[in-house]
Backbone as JSON, one array per atom type, in Angstrom:
{
  "sequence": "MMKRFGYLNVLMQETEAMAMGQLNQPVPVSGNSPLANHARQLNRLKEGVRLSMTEQAKSERLKTELITNVSHDLRTPLTSIITYTDLLKAPDLSDEDRLSYAAILDRKSQRLKTLIEDLFEVSKMASGNMELQRSKLDVAQLLKQALTEHAEDICQSGLDFRVSLPERPIQVYADGQKWWRVLDNLILNAIKYALPGTRVYVTLEEMDGQAQFIIKNITRYELGENPDELFERFKRGDASRQTEGSGLGLAIAQSIVELHGGTMKIEVDGDLFKVTVTINSL",
  "N": [[-73.18, 14.71, 80.24], [-74.24, 16.86, 78.78], [-71.99, 17.58, 77.32], [-71.77, 15.36, 75.68], [-74.14, 15.5, 74.22], [-73.58, 17.85, 72.94], [-71.39, 17.11, 71.35], [-72.62, 15.18, 69.8], [-74.3, 16.82, 68.36], [-72.41, 18.2, 66.83], [-71.46, 16.09, 65.23], [-73.78, 15.52, 63.79], [-74.03, 17.87, 62.34], [-71.66, 17.75, 60.79], [-72.21, 15.43, 59.34], [-74.38, 16.3, 57.83], [-73.1, 18.3, 56.33], [-71.37, 16.68, 54.91], [-73.21, 15.27, 53.36], [-73.93, 17.29, 51.67], [-71.76, 17.51, 50.07], [-69.38, 18.5, 51.04], [-66.28, 17.62, 51.63], [-63.69, 17.97, 52.41], [-62.81, 18.78, 55.0], [-61.88, 17.05, 57.96], [-63.87, 15.08, 60.24], [-64.1, 16.04, 63.62], [-62.48, 14.1, 66.13], [-63.06, 12.95, 69.29], [-61.94, 11.57, 72.18], [-62.71, 8.15, 73.23], [-65.24, 7.2, 73.01], [-68.42, 5.72, 71.94], [-69.47, 7.62, 70.18], [-67.17, 8.88, 69.28], [-65.96, 6.79, 67.94], [-67.82, 6.56, 65.95], [-67.36, 8.99, 64.66], [-64.81, 8.48, 63.61], [-65.45, 6.49, 61.74], [-67.02, 8.04, 60.03], [-65.07, 9.71, 58.99], [-63.54, 7.85, 57.58], [-65.43, 7.1, 55.71], [-65.81, 9.55, 54.41], [-63.26, 9.86, 53.22], [-63.28, 7.68, 51.47], [-65.39, 8.35, 49.74], [-64.37, 10.71, 48.69], [-62.07, 9.79, 47.32], [-63.32, 8.11, 45.5], [-64.74, 10.0, 43.97], [-62.59, 11.39, 42.89], [-61.4, 9.41, 41.29], [-63.51, 9.0, 39.54], [-63.63, 11.46, 38.25], [-61.13, 11.41, 37.0], [-61.51, 9.2, 35.33], [-63.47, 10.17, 33.61], [-62.06, 12.26, 32.39], [-60.02, 10.84, 31.05], [-61.62, 9.38, 29.33], [-62.66, 11.37, 27.72], [-60.28, 12.26, 26.54], [-59.57, 9.94, 25.19], [-61.59, 9.73, 23.21], [-61.05, 12.06, 21.81], [-58.39, 11.59, 20.91], [-58.69, 9.21, 19.42], [-60.38, 10.14, 17.39], [-58.7, 12.05, 16.2], [-56.5, 10.47, 15.34], [-57.63, 8.67, 13.56], [-58.87, 10.34, 11.74], [-56.78, 11.75, 10.5], [-55.22, 10.03, 8.57], [-57.45, 9.37, 7.0], [-58.34, 11.81, 5.95], [-56.18, 12.42, 4.28], [-56.4, 10.33, 2.44], [-58.86, 10.94, 1.19], [-58.19, 13.44, 0.08], [-56.04, 12.86, -1.74], [-57.3, 11.05, -3.38], [-59.13, 12.68, -4.68], [-57.27, 14.26, -6.06], [-56.28, 12.41, -7.86], [-58.24, 12.26, -9.71], [-57.89, 14.24, -11.53], [-57.79, 15.15, -14.95], [-55.53, 15.86, -16.43], [-53.32, 14.82, -15.22], [-49.98, 13.8, -14.66], [-48.18, 10.72, -15.35], [-46.16, 10.24, -13.51], [-46.89, 11.79, -11.28], [-49.28, 10.51, -10.73], [-48.48, 7.93, -9.94], [-47.03, 8.65, -7.67], [-49.04, 9.74, -6.01], [-50.64, 7.48, -5.74], [-48.93, 5.85, -4.25], [-48.85, 7.25, -1.87], [-51.52, 7.04, -1.1], [-51.67, 4.28, -0.69], [-49.91, 4.01, 1.46], [-51.21, 5.55, 3.47], [-53.62, 4.18, 3.62], [-52.79, 1.71, 4.63], [-51.9, 2.6, 7.1], [-54.31, 3.45, 8.29], [-55.64, 1.01, 8.34], [-54.01, -0.42, 10.14], [-54.43, 1.04, 12.52], [-57.18, 0.62, 12.98], [-57.23, -2.19, 13.24], [-55.58, -2.54, 15.51], [-57.08, -1.2, 17.44], [-59.4, -2.75, 17.49], [-58.27, -5.18, 18.39], [-57.25, -4.6, 20.97], [-59.63, -3.93, 22.24], [-60.98, -6.33, 22.07], [-59.4, -7.97, 23.69], [-59.69, -6.66, 26.15], [-62.33, -7.23, 26.67], [-62.24, -9.82, 27.32], [-62.49, -11.87, 25.44], [-60.48, -13.06, 24.1], [-58.71, -15.88, 23.05], [-56.15, -18.05, 24.19], [-53.45, -19.83, 22.79], [-51.66, -21.87, 24.27], [-48.33, -23.07, 24.89], [-45.16, -24.77, 25.54], [-42.56, -22.45, 25.72], [-39.61, -20.9, 24.7], [-38.51, -18.07, 25.94], [-36.16, -16.63, 25.8], [-35.04, -17.33, 23.31], [-37.1, -16.37, 21.67], [-36.96, -13.62, 22.18], [-34.44, -13.05, 21.1], [-35.02, -13.5, 18.4], [-36.9, -11.47, 17.95], [-35.36, -9.16, 18.31], [-33.55, -9.52, 16.23], [-35.26, -9.33, 14.07], [-35.82, -6.62, 14.12], [-33.42, -5.46, 13.6], [-32.5, -3.8, 11.48], [-34.11, -1.52, 11.78], [-33.25, -0.69, 14.31], [-30.62, -0.07, 13.77], [-30.94, 2.12, 12.03], [-32.11, 3.91, 13.74], [-30.25, 5.16, 15.37], [-29.81, 4.42, 17.94], [-28.23, 2.79, 20.72], [-28.4, -0.42, 21.4], [-28.15, -2.3, 24.27], [-27.88, -5.49, 25.1], [-28.73, -8.06, 27.31], [-28.76, -11.39, 27.73], [-29.7, -14.64, 28.99], [-27.57, -17.53, 29.06], [-28.66, -20.06, 28.99], [-31.82, -21.67, 28.09], [-35.0, -20.09, 28.87], [-37.93, -21.18, 29.87], [-41.42, -20.8, 29.41], [-44.99, -21.1, 29.87], [-46.91, -20.26, 27.42], [-48.71, -18.34, 24.92], [-47.21, -18.33, 21.93], [-47.42, -16.55, 19.67], [-48.82, -14.37, 20.7], [-47.12, -13.63, 22.78], [-44.9, -12.88, 21.32], [-45.91, -10.56, 20.25], [-45.97, -8.89, 22.48], [-43.18, -8.53, 23.08], [-42.4, -7.44, 20.61], [-43.91, -5.03, 20.48], [-42.87, -3.62, 22.67], [-40.18, -3.3, 21.97], [-40.43, -1.81, 19.59], [-41.64, 0.42, 20.72], [-39.51, 1.51, 22.18], [-37.76, 2.12, 20.08], [-39.2, 4.11, 18.72], [-39.62, 6.14, 20.64], [-37.38, 6.59, 22.21], [-34.61, 8.69, 23.06], [-32.58, 9.78, 20.41], [-29.23, 8.62, 19.87], [-28.77, 7.67, 22.41], [-28.55, 5.01, 24.91], [-30.24, 1.88, 24.93], [-31.36, -0.44, 27.2], [-31.75, -3.87, 27.34], [-32.91, -6.58, 29.04], [-33.07, -9.97, 30.04], [-33.94, -12.33, 32.41], [-34.03, -15.02, 34.83], [-35.7, -15.24, 37.83], [-36.48, -16.34, 41.04], [-38.36, -18.3, 40.18], [-39.61, -17.01, 38.09], [-39.75, -15.56, 34.84], [-38.2, -12.65, 33.87], [-38.44, -9.75, 32.06], [-36.84, -6.84, 31.08], [-36.82, -3.57, 29.84], [-35.3, -0.52, 29.23], [-34.9, 2.99, 28.76], [-33.82, 6.32, 27.7], [-36.13, 8.89, 27.41], [-37.5, 10.5, 24.5], [-39.44, 12.4, 24.64], [-41.11, 14.48, 27.11], [-42.65, 12.81, 29.76], [-44.44, 13.33, 31.82], [-46.1, 13.1, 35.06], [-47.54, 10.85, 35.78], [-47.14, 7.66, 35.27], [-48.88, 5.5, 34.97], [-50.94, 6.25, 33.3], [-49.92, 5.91, 30.8], [-50.64, 3.43, 29.94], [-53.12, 3.77, 29.04], [-55.5, 3.67, 26.36], [-54.6, 4.8, 23.15], [-52.86, 6.63, 24.19], [-49.85, 8.52, 24.02], [-46.27, 8.9, 24.1], [-45.44, 11.07, 22.7], [-46.95, 13.94, 22.88], [-47.88, 15.73, 20.98], [-48.61, 14.08, 18.94], [-47.31, 13.45, 16.52], [-45.83, 11.33, 15.71], [-45.72, 7.97, 14.25], [-46.97, 6.04, 15.78], [-49.76, 4.2, 17.19], [-50.54, 4.56, 19.76], [-51.5, 2.46, 21.11], [-49.81, 0.39, 21.69], [-48.59, -0.17, 24.28], [-50.9, -0.65, 25.78], [-51.96, -2.91, 24.49], [-49.84, -4.73, 24.91], [-49.86, -4.86, 27.74], [-52.42, -5.99, 28.18], [-52.11, -8.55, 27.0], [-50.07, -9.65, 28.62], [-51.38, -9.72, 31.12], [-53.46, -11.49, 30.52], [-52.02, -13.8, 30.47], [-51.51, -14.17, 33.13], [-49.4, -12.77, 34.1], [-47.35, -9.86, 35.03], [-47.04, -6.38, 34.26], [-45.13, -3.61, 34.54], [-44.66, -0.1, 34.66], [-42.12, 2.3, 35.07], [-41.17, 5.59, 35.74], [-38.58, 7.81, 35.93], [-37.75, 10.9, 35.98], [-36.43, 11.42, 32.91], [-35.96, 8.81, 32.46], [-37.23, 5.83, 31.3], [-38.79, 2.85, 32.11], [-39.72, -0.5, 31.63], [-41.03, -3.37, 33.07], [-41.61, -6.74, 32.7], [-43.1, -9.63, 33.91], [-43.45, -13.18, 34.17], [-44.58, -16.42, 35.11], [-42.16, -18.96, 35.14], [-41.15, -22.19, 33.8]],
  "CA": [[-74.28, 14.48, 79.31], [-74.34, 18.0, 77.91], [-70.88, 17.51, 76.38], [-72.05, 14.31, 74.7], [-75.15, 16.04, 73.32], [-72.91, 18.85, 72.1], [-70.57, 16.38, 70.38], [-73.58, 14.57, 68.86], [-74.76, 17.9, 67.46], [-71.29, 18.43, 65.9], [-71.47, 14.98, 64.28], [-74.93, 15.7, 62.93], [-73.7, 18.98, 61.42], [-70.67, 17.25, 59.87], [-72.88, 14.49, 58.43], [-75.16, 17.14, 56.89], [-72.15, 18.94, 55.42], [-70.87, 15.63, 54.05], [-74.28, 14.99, 52.42], [-73.96, 18.4, 50.72], [-70.58, 17.43, 49.22], [-68.22, 19.11, 51.68], [-65.52, 16.43, 52.02], [-62.28, 18.29, 52.68], [-62.49, 18.89, 56.43], [-62.19, 15.83, 58.71], [-64.75, 15.18, 61.41], [-63.28, 15.98, 64.85], [-62.58, 12.86, 66.93], [-62.78, 13.31, 70.69], [-62.05, 10.49, 73.14], [-62.9, 6.79, 72.75], [-66.64, 6.84, 73.19], [-69.07, 5.24, 70.7], [-69.6, 8.75, 69.27], [-65.85, 9.11, 68.7], [-65.78, 5.73, 66.94], [-68.68, 6.92, 64.82], [-66.64, 10.05, 63.94], [-63.74, 7.86, 62.84], [-66.06, 5.84, 60.6], [-67.41, 9.07, 59.09], [-63.86, 10.16, 58.3], [-63.2, 6.81, 56.59], [-66.43, 7.21, 54.64], [-65.47, 10.76, 53.67], [-62.09, 9.61, 52.38], [-63.67, 6.78, 50.42], [-66.19, 9.1, 48.78], [-63.48, 11.67, 48.02], [-61.26, 9.03, 46.38], [-64.2, 7.66, 44.42], [-65.02, 11.15, 43.1], [-61.35, 11.68, 42.16], [-61.27, 8.4, 40.25], [-64.53, 9.23, 38.52], [-63.2, 12.62, 37.46], [-60.02, 10.95, 36.15], [-62.05, 8.33, 34.29], [-64.16, 11.04, 32.61], [-61.05, 13.0, 31.64], [-59.39, 9.9, 30.13], [-62.61, 9.02, 28.3], [-62.7, 12.49, 26.77], [-59.01, 12.24, 25.81], [-59.62, 8.78, 24.3], [-62.42, 10.07, 22.06], [-60.32, 13.07, 21.03], [-57.24, 10.96, 20.28], [-59.16, 8.28, 18.37], [-60.87, 10.96, 16.28], [-57.55, 12.66, 15.55], [-55.63, 9.48, 14.68], [-58.35, 8.08, 12.42], [-59.2, 11.39, 10.75], [-55.59, 12.2, 9.77], [-55.02, 9.3, 7.31], [-58.65, 9.39, 6.19], [-58.32, 13.07, 5.22], [-55.2, 12.29, 3.22], [-56.96, 9.43, 1.45], [-59.87, 11.7, 0.45], [-57.52, 14.49, -0.68], [-55.29, 12.32, -2.87], [-58.26, 10.43, -4.29], [-59.62, 13.79, -5.52], [-56.2, 14.67, -6.97], [-56.11, 11.42, -8.91], [-59.3, 12.44, -10.71], [-57.52, 15.3, -12.5], [-57.56, 14.53, -16.27], [-54.2, 16.17, -17.0], [-52.3, 14.35, -14.24], [-48.9, 13.02, -15.26], [-48.0, 9.36, -14.82], [-45.27, 10.32, -12.34], [-47.7, 12.25, -10.14], [-50.28, 9.48, -10.44], [-47.79, 6.89, -9.18], [-46.7, 9.23, -6.37], [-50.29, 9.84, -5.24], [-51.05, 6.11, -5.43], [-48.07, 5.37, -3.18], [-49.3, 7.93, -0.65], [-52.8, 6.41, -0.77], [-51.38, 2.94, -0.17], [-49.33, 4.16, 2.81], [-52.23, 6.04, 4.38], [-54.6, 3.11, 3.81], [-52.19, 0.75, 5.56], [-51.9, 3.24, 8.39], [-55.69, 3.39, 8.78], [-55.91, -0.41, 8.62], [-53.31, -0.78, 11.38], [-55.12, 1.71, 13.63], [-58.45, -0.06, 13.23], [-56.96, -3.54, 13.74], [-55.08, -2.44, 16.88], [-58.2, -0.81, 18.33], [-60.24, -3.94, 17.59], [-57.56, -6.19, 19.16], [-57.18, -4.24, 22.39], [-60.98, -4.01, 22.76], [-61.33, -7.74, 22.23], [-58.7, -8.48, 24.88], [-60.28, -6.06, 27.32], [-63.64, -7.85, 26.95], [-61.99, -11.2, 27.77], [-62.87, -12.8, 24.4], [-59.27, -13.53, 23.43], [-58.31, -17.23, 23.42], [-54.71, -18.26, 24.13], [-52.97, -21.16, 22.38], [-50.45, -21.98, 25.09], [-47.39, -24.21, 24.73], [-43.85, -24.46, 26.13], [-41.94, -21.43, 24.89], [-38.31, -20.37, 25.13], [-38.61, -16.61, 25.76], [-34.85, -16.11, 25.41], [-34.93, -17.47, 21.86], [-38.07, -15.49, 21.08], [-36.43, -12.27, 22.27], [-33.36, -12.96, 20.1], [-35.66, -13.38, 17.1], [-37.53, -10.16, 17.86], [-34.3, -8.18, 18.12], [-33.01, -9.7, 14.88], [-36.3, -8.81, 13.17], [-35.78, -5.16, 14.1], [-32.02, -5.03, 13.53], [-32.36, -2.68, 10.55], [-34.75, -0.34, 12.4], [-32.4, -0.28, 15.41], [-29.45, 0.55, 13.16], [-31.34, 3.4, 11.48], [-32.62, 4.76, 14.81], [-29.17, 5.84, 16.08], [-29.79, 3.99, 19.34], [-27.28, 1.73, 21.06], [-29.1, -1.43, 22.19], [-27.28, -3.13, 25.08], [-28.72, -6.66, 25.34], [-28.2, -9.07, 28.24], [-29.6, -12.55, 27.68], [-29.12, -15.8, 29.64], [-26.99, -18.54, 28.14], [-29.54, -21.23, 28.9], [-33.21, -21.34, 27.78], [-35.95, -19.79, 29.92], [-39.18, -21.67, 29.32], [-42.7, -20.39, 30.02], [-46.18, -21.69, 29.22], [-47.52, -19.06, 26.87], [-49.09, -18.28, 23.5], [-46.02, -17.76, 21.28], [-47.76, -15.45, 18.8], [-49.19, -13.22, 21.55], [-45.95, -13.14, 23.5], [-44.08, -12.16, 20.33], [-46.49, -9.23, 20.11], [-45.52, -8.13, 23.65], [-41.78, -8.14, 22.86], [-42.35, -6.6, 19.42], [-44.44, -3.73, 20.83], [-41.96, -2.91, 23.58], [-38.98, -2.93, 21.21], [-40.86, -0.71, 18.73], [-41.87, 1.59, 21.58], [-38.2, 2.09, 22.47], [-37.2, 2.69, 18.84], [-39.94, 5.32, 18.37], [-39.71, 7.17, 21.66], [-36.12, 6.8, 22.91], [-33.82, 9.82, 22.58], [-31.52, 9.34, 19.53], [-27.88, 8.75, 20.39], [-28.66, 7.15, 23.77], [-28.55, 3.56, 25.01], [-31.46, 1.16, 25.35], [-30.94, -1.64, 27.89], [-32.7, -4.95, 27.26], [-32.43, -7.64, 29.94], [-33.95, -11.09, 30.34], [-33.34, -13.19, 33.43], [-34.95, -15.84, 35.6], [-35.55, -15.01, 39.28], [-37.54, -16.86, 41.93], [-39.39, -19.0, 39.44], [-40.25, -16.11, 37.14], [-38.98, -14.92, 33.8], [-38.34, -11.18, 34.02], [-37.96, -9.0, 30.91], [-36.75, -5.44, 31.41], [-36.3, -2.69, 28.8], [-35.3, 0.85, 29.74], [-34.28, 3.95, 27.83], [-34.04, 7.75, 27.95], [-37.24, 9.26, 26.53], [-37.35, 11.66, 23.6], [-40.46, 13.36, 25.03], [-41.42, 14.5, 28.54], [-43.78, 11.92, 29.96], [-45.39, 13.75, 32.88], [-45.92, 12.56, 36.42], [-48.34, 9.65, 36.04], [-46.82, 6.63, 34.27], [-50.0, 4.58, 34.77], [-51.77, 6.7, 32.19], [-49.34, 5.46, 29.51], [-51.32, 2.22, 29.55], [-54.42, 4.12, 28.47], [-55.58, 3.51, 24.9], [-54.28, 5.94, 22.3], [-51.89, 7.53, 24.86], [-48.53, 8.46, 23.4], [-45.22, 9.72, 24.7], [-45.43, 12.29, 21.91], [-48.23, 14.55, 23.12], [-48.32, 16.41, 19.76], [-49.1, 13.0, 18.08], [-46.7, 13.55, 15.2], [-45.18, 10.07, 15.39], [-46.58, 7.03, 13.54], [-47.56, 5.08, 16.67], [-51.19, 4.33, 17.43], [-50.81, 4.79, 21.17], [-52.14, 1.25, 21.65], [-48.79, -0.63, 21.9], [-48.44, -0.57, 25.67], [-52.17, -1.2, 26.22], [-52.03, -4.28, 23.95], [-48.85, -5.56, 25.62], [-50.33, -5.12, 29.08], [-53.54, -6.92, 28.13], [-51.59, -9.89, 26.73], [-49.37, -10.1, 29.81], [-52.36, -10.02, 32.16], [-54.17, -12.73, 30.11], [-51.1, -14.92, 30.81], [-51.31, -14.2, 34.57], [-48.16, -12.05, 34.43], [-47.49, -8.46, 35.41], [-46.28, -5.43, 33.47], [-45.03, -2.4, 35.35], [-43.93, 1.03, 34.08], [-41.53, 3.22, 36.03], [-40.61, 6.8, 35.11], [-37.75, 8.62, 36.83], [-37.29, 11.98, 35.11], [-36.51, 10.98, 31.5], [-35.69, 7.36, 32.37], [-38.45, 5.04, 31.11], [-38.47, 1.45, 32.36], [-40.82, -1.44, 31.61], [-40.7, -4.66, 33.62], [-42.62, -7.76, 32.46], [-42.79, -10.9, 34.58], [-44.36, -14.28, 33.95], [-44.08, -17.62, 35.75], [-41.35, -19.84, 34.29], [-41.35, -23.63, 34.02]],
  "C": [[-74.41, 15.62, 78.31], [-73.2, 17.99, 76.89], [-71.14, 16.48, 75.29], [-73.11, 14.79, 73.69], [-74.55, 17.1, 72.38], [-72.08, 18.2, 71.01], [-71.46, 15.7, 69.33], [-74.08, 15.6, 67.87], [-73.69, 18.22, 66.4], [-71.28, 17.34, 64.84], [-72.61, 15.09, 63.31], [-74.67, 16.79, 61.89], [-72.66, 18.53, 60.37], [-71.27, 16.26, 58.87], [-73.69, 15.24, 57.38], [-74.24, 17.79, 55.85], [-71.59, 17.93, 54.42], [-71.91, 15.3, 52.97], [-74.36, 16.07, 51.34], [-72.69, 18.47, 49.86], [-69.35, 18.07, 49.8], [-67.38, 17.99, 52.31], [-64.09, 16.73, 52.45], [-61.93, 18.29, 54.15], [-62.84, 17.62, 57.17], [-63.12, 16.09, 59.87], [-63.89, 15.11, 62.67], [-63.56, 14.73, 65.66], [-62.15, 13.21, 68.36], [-63.01, 12.09, 71.59], [-62.22, 9.15, 72.45], [-64.33, 6.31, 72.92], [-67.22, 6.29, 71.88], [-69.25, 6.37, 69.71], [-68.26, 9.03, 68.57], [-65.57, 8.05, 67.63], [-66.63, 6.02, 65.69], [-68.01, 8.05, 63.99], [-65.54, 9.47, 63.07], [-64.31, 7.19, 61.59], [-66.55, 6.87, 59.56], [-66.21, 9.6, 58.31], [-63.43, 9.14, 57.24], [-64.17, 6.88, 55.4], [-66.16, 8.43, 53.77], [-64.3, 10.52, 52.7], [-62.43, 8.71, 51.22], [-64.47, 7.48, 49.33], [-65.31, 10.06, 47.98], [-62.61, 10.97, 46.97], [-62.07, 8.55, 45.21], [-64.5, 8.78, 43.46], [-63.79, 11.52, 42.29], [-61.15, 10.71, 41.02], [-62.29, 8.59, 39.15], [-64.16, 10.4, 37.62], [-62.06, 12.23, 36.52], [-60.53, 10.09, 35.02], [-62.76, 9.15, 33.21], [-63.15, 11.79, 31.76], [-60.38, 12.06, 30.62], [-60.32, 9.47, 29.01], [-62.67, 10.11, 27.25], [-61.44, 12.5, 25.91], [-59.01, 11.08, 24.8], [-60.41, 9.12, 23.03], [-61.71, 11.08, 21.17], [-59.17, 12.47, 20.26], [-57.62, 10.0, 19.19], [-59.61, 9.08, 17.16], [-59.72, 11.54, 15.48], [-56.77, 11.62, 14.72], [-56.32, 8.8, 13.5], [-58.63, 9.11, 11.33], [-58.0, 11.77, 9.9], [-55.32, 11.38, 8.49], [-56.24, 9.32, 6.43], [-58.73, 10.68, 5.35], [-57.34, 13.02, 4.06], [-55.72, 11.41, 2.1], [-57.98, 10.16, 0.57], [-59.19, 12.74, -0.45], [-56.82, 13.94, -1.91], [-56.17, 11.57, -3.85], [-58.84, 11.48, -5.24], [-58.55, 14.24, -6.53], [-56.02, 13.7, -8.12], [-57.17, 11.56, -10.03], [-58.97, 13.49, -11.76], [-57.18, 14.66, -13.86], [-56.16, 14.74, -16.83], [-53.07, 15.74, -16.07], [-51.26, 13.52, -14.96], [-48.78, 11.66, -14.63], [-47.14, 9.37, -13.57], [-46.06, 10.75, -11.11], [-48.73, 11.19, -9.75], [-49.67, 8.35, -9.59], [-47.46, 7.38, -7.77], [-47.93, 9.29, -5.47], [-50.78, 8.45, -4.83], [-50.22, 5.52, -4.29], [-48.48, 5.96, -1.83], [-50.61, 7.3, -0.17], [-52.58, 5.04, -0.14], [-50.82, 3.05, 1.26], [-50.35, 4.6, 3.84], [-53.31, 5.0, 4.64], [-54.08, 2.05, 4.78], [-52.17, 1.3, 6.99], [-53.28, 3.17, 9.06], [-56.06, 1.96, 9.16], [-55.27, -0.83, 9.92], [-53.99, -0.2, 12.6], [-56.39, 0.96, 13.99], [-58.22, -1.46, 13.81], [-56.46, -3.5, 15.18], [-56.2, -2.1, 17.86], [-59.12, -2.0, 18.53], [-59.58, -4.99, 18.51], [-57.57, -5.86, 20.64], [-58.59, -4.26, 23.02], [-61.4, -5.44, 22.99], [-60.66, -8.35, 23.45], [-59.28, -7.93, 26.15], [-61.59, -6.7, 27.69], [-63.48, -9.3, 27.38], [-62.33, -12.25, 26.73], [-61.67, -13.37, 23.65], [-58.87, -14.91, 23.95], [-56.8, -17.39, 23.23], [-54.41, -19.69, 23.7], [-51.61, -21.38, 23.05], [-49.65, -23.23, 24.77], [-46.09, -23.81, 25.42], [-43.12, -23.53, 25.16], [-40.63, -20.96, 25.51], [-38.28, -18.86, 24.88], [-37.26, -15.99, 25.39], [-34.65, -16.19, 23.9], [-35.89, -16.54, 21.14], [-37.58, -14.03, 21.1], [-35.31, -12.04, 21.26], [-33.95, -12.74, 18.7], [-36.28, -12.0, 16.9], [-36.49, -9.08, 17.62], [-33.67, -8.3, 16.74], [-33.98, -9.13, 13.86], [-36.2, -7.28, 13.04], [-34.34, -4.62, 14.0], [-31.83, -3.82, 12.63], [-32.94, -1.4, 11.14], [-33.86, 0.2, 13.54], [-31.18, 0.45, 14.85], [-29.77, 1.96, 12.65], [-31.76, 4.41, 12.57], [-31.52, 5.59, 15.49], [-29.1, 5.48, 17.56], [-28.79, 2.85, 19.52], [-28.0, 0.71, 21.97], [-28.07, -2.28, 22.95], [-28.14, -4.31, 25.61], [-28.02, -7.65, 26.26], [-29.17, -10.23, 28.3], [-28.93, -13.72, 28.41], [-28.57, -16.77, 28.64], [-27.89, -19.75, 27.97], [-30.99, -20.78, 28.6], [-34.02, -20.97, 29.04], [-37.33, -20.13, 29.36], [-40.37, -21.18, 30.13], [-43.82, -21.1, 29.29], [-47.03, -20.55, 28.7], [-47.91, -19.25, 25.4], [-47.93, -17.56, 22.78], [-46.31, -16.55, 20.42], [-48.06, -14.19, 19.61], [-47.96, -12.7, 22.29], [-44.94, -12.46, 22.6], [-44.58, -10.73, 20.22], [-46.06, -8.34, 21.28], [-44.1, -7.61, 23.43], [-41.64, -7.17, 21.68], [-42.81, -5.19, 19.76], [-43.5, -2.95, 21.7], [-40.66, -2.48, 22.87], [-39.3, -1.75, 20.29], [-41.08, 0.57, 19.5], [-40.56, 2.3, 21.89], [-37.62, 2.77, 21.24], [-37.88, 4.02, 18.51], [-39.74, 6.45, 19.36], [-38.42, 7.38, 22.46], [-35.35, 7.97, 22.27], [-32.67, 9.31, 21.69], [-30.13, 9.58, 20.12], [-27.7, 8.2, 21.81], [-28.72, 5.61, 23.74], [-29.91, 3.03, 25.46], [-30.99, -0.16, 25.95], [-32.06, -2.67, 27.86], [-32.13, -6.11, 28.07], [-33.49, -8.71, 30.1], [-33.25, -12.0, 31.32], [-34.44, -13.99, 34.11], [-34.67, -15.65, 37.08], [-36.76, -15.54, 40.03], [-38.69, -17.48, 41.16], [-40.16, -18.15, 38.46], [-39.25, -15.66, 36.08], [-39.25, -13.42, 33.84], [-37.67, -10.5, 32.81], [-37.98, -7.52, 31.24], [-36.21, -4.66, 30.19], [-36.41, -1.25, 29.31], [-34.5, 1.75, 28.8], [-34.54, 5.39, 28.3], [-35.08, 8.22, 26.93], [-36.94, 10.5, 25.7], [-38.31, 12.79, 24.05], [-40.66, 13.33, 26.54], [-42.68, 13.74, 28.78], [-44.79, 12.36, 31.02], [-45.16, 12.94, 34.13], [-46.63, 11.27, 36.67], [-48.07, 8.59, 35.0], [-47.96, 5.68, 34.0], [-50.85, 4.96, 33.57], [-51.2, 6.32, 30.84], [-49.97, 4.17, 29.04], [-52.67, 2.53, 28.92], [-54.38, 4.04, 26.96], [-55.36, 4.85, 24.19], [-53.44, 7.0, 23.05], [-50.54, 7.39, 24.17], [-47.54, 9.3, 24.21], [-45.12, 11.04, 23.99], [-46.81, 12.94, 22.02], [-48.76, 15.28, 21.87], [-48.81, 15.42, 18.69], [-48.59, 13.13, 16.65], [-46.02, 12.26, 14.78], [-46.22, 9.12, 14.8], [-47.26, 6.02, 14.48], [-49.04, 5.3, 16.83], [-51.52, 4.7, 18.87], [-51.45, 3.57, 21.84], [-51.1, 0.16, 22.01], [-48.68, -1.11, 23.34], [-49.74, -1.17, 26.2], [-52.35, -2.64, 25.74], [-51.08, -5.2, 24.7], [-49.32, -5.88, 27.04], [-51.48, -6.13, 29.11], [-53.07, -8.36, 27.91], [-50.89, -10.45, 27.96], [-50.34, -10.52, 30.9], [-53.17, -11.27, 31.81], [-53.34, -13.97, 30.44], [-50.88, -15.01, 32.32], [-50.02, -13.52, 35.0], [-48.44, -10.62, 34.84], [-46.62, -7.61, 34.49], [-46.3, -4.1, 34.22], [-44.19, -1.35, 34.6], [-43.4, 1.9, 35.2], [-40.92, 4.4, 35.24], [-39.86, 7.57, 36.17], [-37.11, 9.73, 36.0], [-37.51, 11.56, 33.67], [-36.18, 9.51, 31.32], [-37.01, 6.6, 32.34], [-38.11, 3.56, 31.24], [-39.72, 0.61, 32.38], [-40.31, -2.8, 32.13], [-41.86, -5.62, 33.41], [-42.19, -9.03, 33.14], [-43.86, -11.92, 34.28], [-43.75, -15.53, 34.6], [-43.33, -18.49, 34.75], [-41.62, -21.28, 34.69], [-40.11, -24.24, 34.67]]
}
C-alpha cells in the first residue's frame, strides 16, 4: 500500500510538471496496475501535446516567412514601377530612353499581375471555391502538348529532357485546363530550378488503375531537409529569391491535384528532386 501511495505521489508530481510545460521527461511506468496504465496514458498525452506545440511553432514560423516573402516579391516589381515612372517624367528624356523605360514598366507590371493572380488562385483553391469542369482527358496527349509548348524554353535552358510516354492513350476524368496548369507548372519548375547541363526525366505510365506522372531532376539550389515545406506558398528553391518564380507553382499544382482526388508527392535525396503525381485512370 505504501508503494502504491508513493507511486501515486510520483504521478501527481509528474502531472503538475506537465501542467507547467515540462514535457521532455517521460512518466515512469511501473508494473501493470491501474496506476501504471494511467502513467502510460500520461506519456501519450505528453507526446501529443509536445507534437502539437511543435506543429504550432512550425505554423507560426511558416506564417512569418509567408508574410516576409509576399512582401518581398510584391515590393520588388512595385518599386521598379515607381522608380521608372518617375524617370519618365524627366522633360529632357530621349525617345530611346523613354521606350526602354516603358518596356521595363511593362515587364514589371506583368510580373506584378502574375504574382497577384497566382496568389488569388491558390487562395481560392485552398478555400474550396474552385469549380472543376471535368471530362474525359488523354493525359499523354496533354503532356506532349505541354512539352511542345515549352520546347524553346527547354532548348535555351541547357537541360536534356528525357521523356518516356506510353504509346496508347491514358484517359482520366479531369478538368483539362486545370490539369494543363499542373503539367505546365511542374515543367516550368524543372526549367527554372534544375542544374544547367543535367538531365530531366519525365515519365508517364499507367499502373494499378492510376495514371502516374513523374518528373525528376538535379537541383540548382540546395533544398534543405524538409521537402514538405516546398508546398508552402511563396516557397522557392532559390532562397535568395533572385529567380522570376512566384513560389506558388507547387502549391497551385498540389491544390489542383487534390481537388481531383489525386496525390502529389515530393521526394528529395541530396540534390535529386522528384515529383510524383497520381490520379485515377478510366
